[in-house]
Short mmCIF file of N, CA and C in Angstrom, two decimals:
data_model
loop_
_atom_site.label_atom_id
_atom_site.label_comp_id
_atom_site.label_asym_id
_atom_site.label_seq_id
_atom_site.Cartn_x
_atom_site.Cartn_y
_atom_site.Cartn_z
N MET A 1 41.08 -155.35 -69.58
CA MET A 1 40.87 -156.46 -70.49
C MET A 1 40.14 -155.92 -71.73
N THR A 2 40.64 -156.32 -72.89
CA THR A 2 40.01 -155.88 -74.13
C THR A 2 38.80 -156.77 -74.44
N ILE A 3 37.93 -156.26 -75.27
CA ILE A 3 36.76 -157.03 -75.69
C ILE A 3 37.20 -158.30 -76.42
N GLU A 4 38.22 -158.19 -77.25
CA GLU A 4 38.70 -159.37 -78.00
C GLU A 4 39.23 -160.44 -77.05
N HIS A 5 39.95 -160.00 -76.01
CA HIS A 5 40.46 -160.96 -75.03
C HIS A 5 39.30 -161.62 -74.28
N ALA A 6 38.34 -160.81 -73.88
CA ALA A 6 37.17 -161.35 -73.18
C ALA A 6 36.43 -162.34 -74.08
N LYS A 7 36.27 -161.99 -75.34
CA LYS A 7 35.57 -162.87 -76.28
C LYS A 7 36.30 -164.20 -76.42
N GLN A 8 37.62 -164.16 -76.50
CA GLN A 8 38.39 -165.40 -76.62
C GLN A 8 38.25 -166.25 -75.35
N LEU A 9 38.30 -165.62 -74.18
CA LEU A 9 38.10 -166.35 -72.92
C LEU A 9 36.73 -167.01 -72.89
N LEU A 10 35.72 -166.27 -73.33
CA LEU A 10 34.36 -166.80 -73.33
C LEU A 10 34.21 -167.94 -74.34
N LEU A 11 34.79 -167.81 -75.51
CA LEU A 11 34.71 -168.88 -76.50
C LEU A 11 35.43 -170.14 -76.01
N ASP A 12 36.57 -169.95 -75.35
CA ASP A 12 37.29 -171.10 -74.78
C ASP A 12 36.45 -171.78 -73.69
N LYS A 13 35.82 -170.98 -72.85
CA LYS A 13 34.98 -171.53 -71.78
C LYS A 13 33.78 -172.25 -72.37
N GLU A 14 33.18 -171.67 -73.39
CA GLU A 14 32.03 -172.31 -74.05
C GLU A 14 32.43 -173.68 -74.59
N ARG A 15 33.54 -173.75 -75.27
CA ARG A 15 34.02 -175.01 -75.85
C ARG A 15 34.27 -176.04 -74.74
N SER A 16 34.89 -175.61 -73.66
CA SER A 16 35.17 -176.50 -72.54
C SER A 16 33.89 -177.02 -71.90
N LEU A 17 32.92 -176.15 -71.72
CA LEU A 17 31.65 -176.55 -71.10
C LEU A 17 30.88 -177.53 -71.99
N VAL A 18 30.88 -177.29 -73.29
CA VAL A 18 30.19 -178.19 -74.21
C VAL A 18 30.83 -179.58 -74.14
N GLN A 19 32.15 -179.63 -74.09
CA GLN A 19 32.85 -180.91 -73.98
C GLN A 19 32.51 -181.60 -72.66
N ASP A 20 32.51 -180.83 -71.58
CA ASP A 20 32.16 -181.40 -70.26
C ASP A 20 30.74 -181.95 -70.26
N LEU A 21 29.82 -181.20 -70.84
CA LEU A 21 28.43 -181.65 -70.89
C LEU A 21 28.28 -182.92 -71.71
N ASP A 22 28.97 -183.00 -72.82
CA ASP A 22 28.93 -184.22 -73.64
C ASP A 22 29.44 -185.41 -72.84
N ARG A 23 30.56 -185.20 -72.13
CA ARG A 23 31.15 -186.28 -71.32
C ARG A 23 30.19 -186.71 -70.21
N LEU A 24 29.63 -185.74 -69.51
CA LEU A 24 28.74 -186.06 -68.39
C LEU A 24 27.46 -186.75 -68.86
N ARG A 25 26.91 -186.27 -69.96
CA ARG A 25 25.70 -186.91 -70.49
C ARG A 25 25.99 -188.33 -70.95
N GLY A 26 27.18 -188.53 -71.51
CA GLY A 26 27.58 -189.87 -71.93
C GLY A 26 27.74 -190.80 -70.74
N ALA A 27 28.22 -190.27 -69.64
CA ALA A 27 28.40 -191.09 -68.44
C ALA A 27 27.05 -191.54 -67.88
N ILE A 28 26.06 -190.68 -67.96
CA ILE A 28 24.73 -191.03 -67.46
C ILE A 28 24.03 -192.00 -68.40
N ALA A 29 24.16 -191.76 -69.69
CA ALA A 29 23.43 -192.55 -70.67
C ALA A 29 24.12 -193.87 -71.00
N GLY A 30 25.36 -194.03 -70.54
CA GLY A 30 26.11 -195.24 -70.87
C GLY A 30 25.43 -196.49 -70.36
N PRO A 31 25.44 -197.55 -71.18
CA PRO A 31 24.82 -198.80 -70.74
C PRO A 31 25.65 -199.43 -69.64
N GLU A 32 24.99 -199.81 -68.60
CA GLU A 32 25.68 -200.45 -67.48
C GLU A 32 24.95 -201.72 -67.11
N ASP A 33 25.74 -202.75 -66.90
CA ASP A 33 25.20 -204.01 -66.42
C ASP A 33 25.49 -204.08 -64.93
N VAL A 34 24.56 -203.60 -64.15
CA VAL A 34 24.76 -203.56 -62.70
C VAL A 34 24.03 -204.74 -62.09
N GLY A 35 24.83 -205.70 -61.65
CA GLY A 35 24.24 -206.92 -61.14
C GLY A 35 24.01 -206.92 -59.65
N ASP A 36 24.82 -206.22 -58.91
CA ASP A 36 24.67 -206.32 -57.46
C ASP A 36 24.15 -205.01 -56.88
N PRO A 37 23.39 -205.08 -55.81
CA PRO A 37 22.73 -203.90 -55.24
C PRO A 37 23.71 -202.80 -54.82
N VAL A 38 24.89 -203.18 -54.34
CA VAL A 38 25.87 -202.17 -53.93
C VAL A 38 26.35 -201.40 -55.16
N ASP A 39 26.64 -202.14 -56.24
CA ASP A 39 27.05 -201.49 -57.48
C ASP A 39 25.93 -200.60 -58.01
N ALA A 40 24.71 -201.05 -57.91
CA ALA A 40 23.57 -200.27 -58.38
C ALA A 40 23.45 -198.97 -57.59
N GLY A 41 23.66 -199.03 -56.29
CA GLY A 41 23.60 -197.83 -55.44
C GLY A 41 24.70 -196.86 -55.78
N THR A 42 25.90 -197.38 -55.99
CA THR A 42 27.03 -196.53 -56.36
C THR A 42 26.78 -195.88 -57.71
N SER A 43 26.22 -196.64 -58.64
CA SER A 43 25.91 -196.12 -59.97
C SER A 43 24.87 -195.01 -59.88
N ALA A 44 23.84 -195.21 -59.08
CA ALA A 44 22.79 -194.19 -58.92
C ALA A 44 23.35 -192.92 -58.30
N GLU A 45 24.25 -193.08 -57.33
CA GLU A 45 24.87 -191.92 -56.69
C GLU A 45 25.72 -191.15 -57.69
N SER A 46 26.49 -191.87 -58.50
CA SER A 46 27.32 -191.23 -59.52
C SER A 46 26.46 -190.48 -60.53
N GLU A 47 25.35 -191.08 -60.92
CA GLU A 47 24.45 -190.41 -61.86
C GLU A 47 23.86 -189.16 -61.25
N GLY A 48 23.55 -189.20 -59.95
CA GLY A 48 23.03 -188.02 -59.27
C GLY A 48 24.04 -186.90 -59.24
N GLU A 49 25.30 -187.25 -58.96
CA GLU A 49 26.36 -186.25 -58.95
C GLU A 49 26.57 -185.68 -60.35
N ALA A 50 26.51 -186.54 -61.36
CA ALA A 50 26.66 -186.07 -62.74
C ALA A 50 25.50 -185.13 -63.10
N GLY A 51 24.31 -185.43 -62.60
CA GLY A 51 23.16 -184.57 -62.85
C GLY A 51 23.36 -183.17 -62.29
N VAL A 52 23.93 -183.10 -61.09
CA VAL A 52 24.22 -181.80 -60.48
C VAL A 52 25.27 -181.06 -61.31
N GLU A 53 26.31 -181.78 -61.73
CA GLU A 53 27.34 -181.16 -62.55
C GLU A 53 26.78 -180.67 -63.88
N ILE A 54 25.88 -181.45 -64.47
CA ILE A 54 25.24 -181.05 -65.73
C ILE A 54 24.44 -179.77 -65.52
N SER A 55 23.71 -179.70 -64.43
CA SER A 55 22.91 -178.51 -64.14
C SER A 55 23.80 -177.28 -63.98
N GLN A 56 24.89 -177.41 -63.24
CA GLN A 56 25.80 -176.28 -63.02
C GLN A 56 26.48 -175.88 -64.33
N ALA A 57 26.93 -176.86 -65.10
CA ALA A 57 27.60 -176.56 -66.37
C ALA A 57 26.64 -175.90 -67.35
N THR A 58 25.40 -176.37 -67.37
CA THR A 58 24.40 -175.79 -68.26
C THR A 58 24.11 -174.34 -67.88
N GLU A 59 24.01 -174.08 -66.60
CA GLU A 59 23.77 -172.71 -66.12
C GLU A 59 24.94 -171.79 -66.51
N THR A 60 26.16 -172.28 -66.34
CA THR A 60 27.33 -171.49 -66.70
C THR A 60 27.40 -171.28 -68.21
N LEU A 61 27.08 -172.32 -68.98
CA LEU A 61 27.08 -172.21 -70.43
C LEU A 61 26.09 -171.14 -70.89
N GLU A 62 24.91 -171.11 -70.29
CA GLU A 62 23.93 -170.08 -70.63
C GLU A 62 24.47 -168.68 -70.32
N ALA A 63 25.17 -168.54 -69.19
CA ALA A 63 25.74 -167.25 -68.81
C ALA A 63 26.85 -166.84 -69.78
N VAL A 64 27.67 -167.81 -70.20
CA VAL A 64 28.74 -167.53 -71.17
C VAL A 64 28.14 -167.07 -72.49
N ARG A 65 27.13 -167.78 -72.94
CA ARG A 65 26.49 -167.41 -74.22
C ARG A 65 25.81 -166.05 -74.13
N ALA A 66 25.25 -165.74 -72.97
CA ALA A 66 24.64 -164.42 -72.78
C ALA A 66 25.71 -163.33 -72.82
N ALA A 67 26.88 -163.62 -72.25
CA ALA A 67 27.98 -162.65 -72.28
C ALA A 67 28.47 -162.44 -73.71
N LEU A 68 28.55 -163.52 -74.47
CA LEU A 68 28.94 -163.39 -75.88
C LEU A 68 27.92 -162.53 -76.64
N GLN A 69 26.65 -162.69 -76.31
CA GLN A 69 25.62 -161.87 -76.95
C GLN A 69 25.77 -160.40 -76.55
N ARG A 70 26.14 -160.15 -75.28
CA ARG A 70 26.35 -158.76 -74.85
C ARG A 70 27.53 -158.14 -75.60
N ILE A 71 28.54 -158.96 -75.91
CA ILE A 71 29.65 -158.44 -76.72
C ILE A 71 29.12 -158.01 -78.08
N GLU A 72 28.31 -158.86 -78.69
CA GLU A 72 27.73 -158.53 -80.01
C GLU A 72 26.84 -157.30 -79.94
N ASP A 73 26.12 -157.15 -78.83
CA ASP A 73 25.20 -156.01 -78.65
C ASP A 73 25.93 -154.72 -78.26
N GLY A 74 27.19 -154.84 -77.85
CA GLY A 74 27.94 -153.68 -77.41
C GLY A 74 27.70 -153.30 -75.97
N THR A 75 27.12 -154.20 -75.17
CA THR A 75 26.84 -153.90 -73.77
C THR A 75 27.71 -154.69 -72.80
N TYR A 76 28.65 -155.47 -73.33
CA TYR A 76 29.51 -156.29 -72.46
C TYR A 76 30.33 -155.40 -71.53
N GLY A 77 30.48 -155.87 -70.29
CA GLY A 77 31.28 -155.14 -69.31
C GLY A 77 30.50 -154.12 -68.51
N ARG A 78 29.19 -154.05 -68.76
CA ARG A 78 28.33 -153.15 -68.01
C ARG A 78 27.30 -153.99 -67.26
N CYS A 79 27.03 -153.61 -66.03
CA CYS A 79 26.04 -154.31 -65.21
C CYS A 79 24.68 -154.23 -65.88
N ILE A 80 24.01 -155.38 -65.96
CA ILE A 80 22.70 -155.39 -66.63
C ILE A 80 21.61 -154.77 -65.77
N ILE A 81 21.92 -154.46 -64.51
CA ILE A 81 20.93 -153.81 -63.64
C ILE A 81 21.10 -152.29 -63.65
N CYS A 82 22.32 -151.84 -63.37
CA CYS A 82 22.53 -150.39 -63.21
C CYS A 82 23.25 -149.75 -64.39
N GLY A 83 23.86 -150.56 -65.25
CA GLY A 83 24.55 -150.02 -66.41
C GLY A 83 25.95 -149.51 -66.15
N ARG A 84 26.37 -149.54 -64.88
CA ARG A 84 27.73 -149.10 -64.57
C ARG A 84 28.74 -150.15 -65.05
N PRO A 85 29.98 -149.71 -65.30
CA PRO A 85 31.00 -150.68 -65.70
C PRO A 85 31.25 -151.71 -64.60
N ILE A 86 31.42 -152.95 -65.02
CA ILE A 86 31.77 -154.03 -64.09
C ILE A 86 33.26 -153.93 -63.83
N GLU A 87 33.66 -154.14 -62.59
CA GLU A 87 35.06 -154.03 -62.20
C GLU A 87 35.93 -154.93 -63.07
N THR A 88 37.08 -154.40 -63.52
CA THR A 88 37.98 -155.13 -64.41
C THR A 88 38.44 -156.45 -63.79
N LYS A 89 38.82 -156.42 -62.52
CA LYS A 89 39.27 -157.66 -61.86
C LYS A 89 38.16 -158.69 -61.83
N ARG A 90 36.95 -158.23 -61.67
CA ARG A 90 35.79 -159.14 -61.65
C ARG A 90 35.60 -159.79 -63.01
N LEU A 91 35.70 -159.00 -64.06
CA LEU A 91 35.57 -159.54 -65.42
C LEU A 91 36.71 -160.50 -65.75
N GLU A 92 37.89 -160.21 -65.25
CA GLU A 92 39.02 -161.11 -65.48
C GLU A 92 38.79 -162.45 -64.78
N ALA A 93 38.21 -162.42 -63.60
CA ALA A 93 37.96 -163.64 -62.83
C ALA A 93 36.78 -164.43 -63.38
N VAL A 94 35.73 -163.73 -63.75
CA VAL A 94 34.50 -164.37 -64.25
C VAL A 94 33.99 -163.54 -65.44
N PRO A 95 34.55 -163.80 -66.62
CA PRO A 95 34.22 -162.95 -67.78
C PRO A 95 32.75 -162.97 -68.18
N TRP A 96 31.99 -163.95 -67.72
CA TRP A 96 30.58 -164.04 -68.10
C TRP A 96 29.65 -163.37 -67.10
N THR A 97 30.19 -162.74 -66.06
CA THR A 97 29.32 -162.13 -65.07
C THR A 97 28.53 -160.97 -65.67
N PRO A 98 27.23 -160.90 -65.39
CA PRO A 98 26.42 -159.80 -65.91
C PRO A 98 26.24 -158.65 -64.91
N TYR A 99 26.80 -158.80 -63.70
CA TYR A 99 26.54 -157.83 -62.63
C TYR A 99 27.81 -157.22 -62.07
N CYS A 100 27.70 -155.96 -61.67
CA CYS A 100 28.77 -155.35 -60.89
C CYS A 100 28.77 -156.02 -59.51
N LEU A 101 29.84 -155.83 -58.77
CA LEU A 101 29.97 -156.49 -57.48
C LEU A 101 28.82 -156.10 -56.54
N GLU A 102 28.46 -154.84 -56.53
CA GLU A 102 27.38 -154.36 -55.65
C GLU A 102 26.08 -155.13 -55.91
N HIS A 103 25.70 -155.27 -57.16
CA HIS A 103 24.44 -155.96 -57.46
C HIS A 103 24.56 -157.47 -57.27
N GLN A 104 25.73 -158.04 -57.54
CA GLN A 104 25.91 -159.47 -57.31
C GLN A 104 25.75 -159.78 -55.82
N GLU A 105 26.32 -158.92 -54.98
CA GLU A 105 26.20 -159.13 -53.53
C GLU A 105 24.74 -159.01 -53.08
N LYS A 106 23.99 -158.08 -53.66
CA LYS A 106 22.57 -157.95 -53.31
C LYS A 106 21.80 -159.21 -53.73
N ILE A 107 22.09 -159.71 -54.93
CA ILE A 107 21.42 -160.92 -55.42
C ILE A 107 21.76 -162.10 -54.53
N ASP A 108 23.04 -162.24 -54.20
CA ASP A 108 23.46 -163.34 -53.33
C ASP A 108 22.80 -163.25 -51.97
N SER A 109 22.70 -162.03 -51.44
CA SER A 109 22.07 -161.83 -50.14
C SER A 109 20.60 -162.24 -50.17
N GLU A 110 19.92 -161.87 -51.24
CA GLU A 110 18.51 -162.23 -51.40
C GLU A 110 18.33 -163.75 -51.51
N ARG A 111 19.30 -164.41 -52.11
CA ARG A 111 19.24 -165.87 -52.26
C ARG A 111 19.75 -166.60 -51.03
N GLY A 112 20.29 -165.83 -50.07
CA GLY A 112 20.80 -166.44 -48.86
C GLY A 112 22.20 -167.02 -49.01
N LEU A 113 22.94 -166.56 -50.02
CA LEU A 113 24.30 -167.04 -50.23
C LEU A 113 25.25 -166.18 -49.43
N SER A 114 26.31 -166.81 -48.97
CA SER A 114 27.30 -166.07 -48.20
C SER A 114 28.28 -165.37 -49.11
N ARG A 115 28.95 -164.38 -48.58
CA ARG A 115 29.97 -163.65 -49.32
C ARG A 115 31.04 -164.65 -49.76
N GLY A 116 31.55 -164.45 -50.97
CA GLY A 116 32.57 -165.35 -51.49
C GLY A 116 31.98 -166.36 -52.46
N ALA A 117 30.67 -166.44 -52.51
CA ALA A 117 30.02 -167.40 -53.41
C ALA A 117 29.51 -166.72 -54.67
N THR A 118 29.99 -165.48 -54.91
CA THR A 118 29.48 -164.73 -56.05
C THR A 118 30.12 -165.14 -57.35
N LEU A 119 29.40 -164.89 -58.42
CA LEU A 119 29.93 -165.12 -59.76
C LEU A 119 30.67 -163.91 -60.22
#
């Protein structure tokens, strides 16, 4: 994958995440006339789910922007821990990843995440 291709993927992802965040924030902030307790409970649950989605999207957006900065710095595609090149297939799957597979697995293990949940 070329740097220009990676940059375009990252810019597209950034744009998509910003749109998603705007939509999710609008859903939470929207005025609602909730008259009945069941509707109020459903509304609160939906807002909670939107909050989780906002948190995940914000975290991904920060990672995308950090990857764009690494492109500008000339360090994109290298693990921020060991400096080795990040596997091409990994970058194609998750262009914003800052870690090689070895270090991502170590981080996931320390966090108690199972294999397959890596970025």
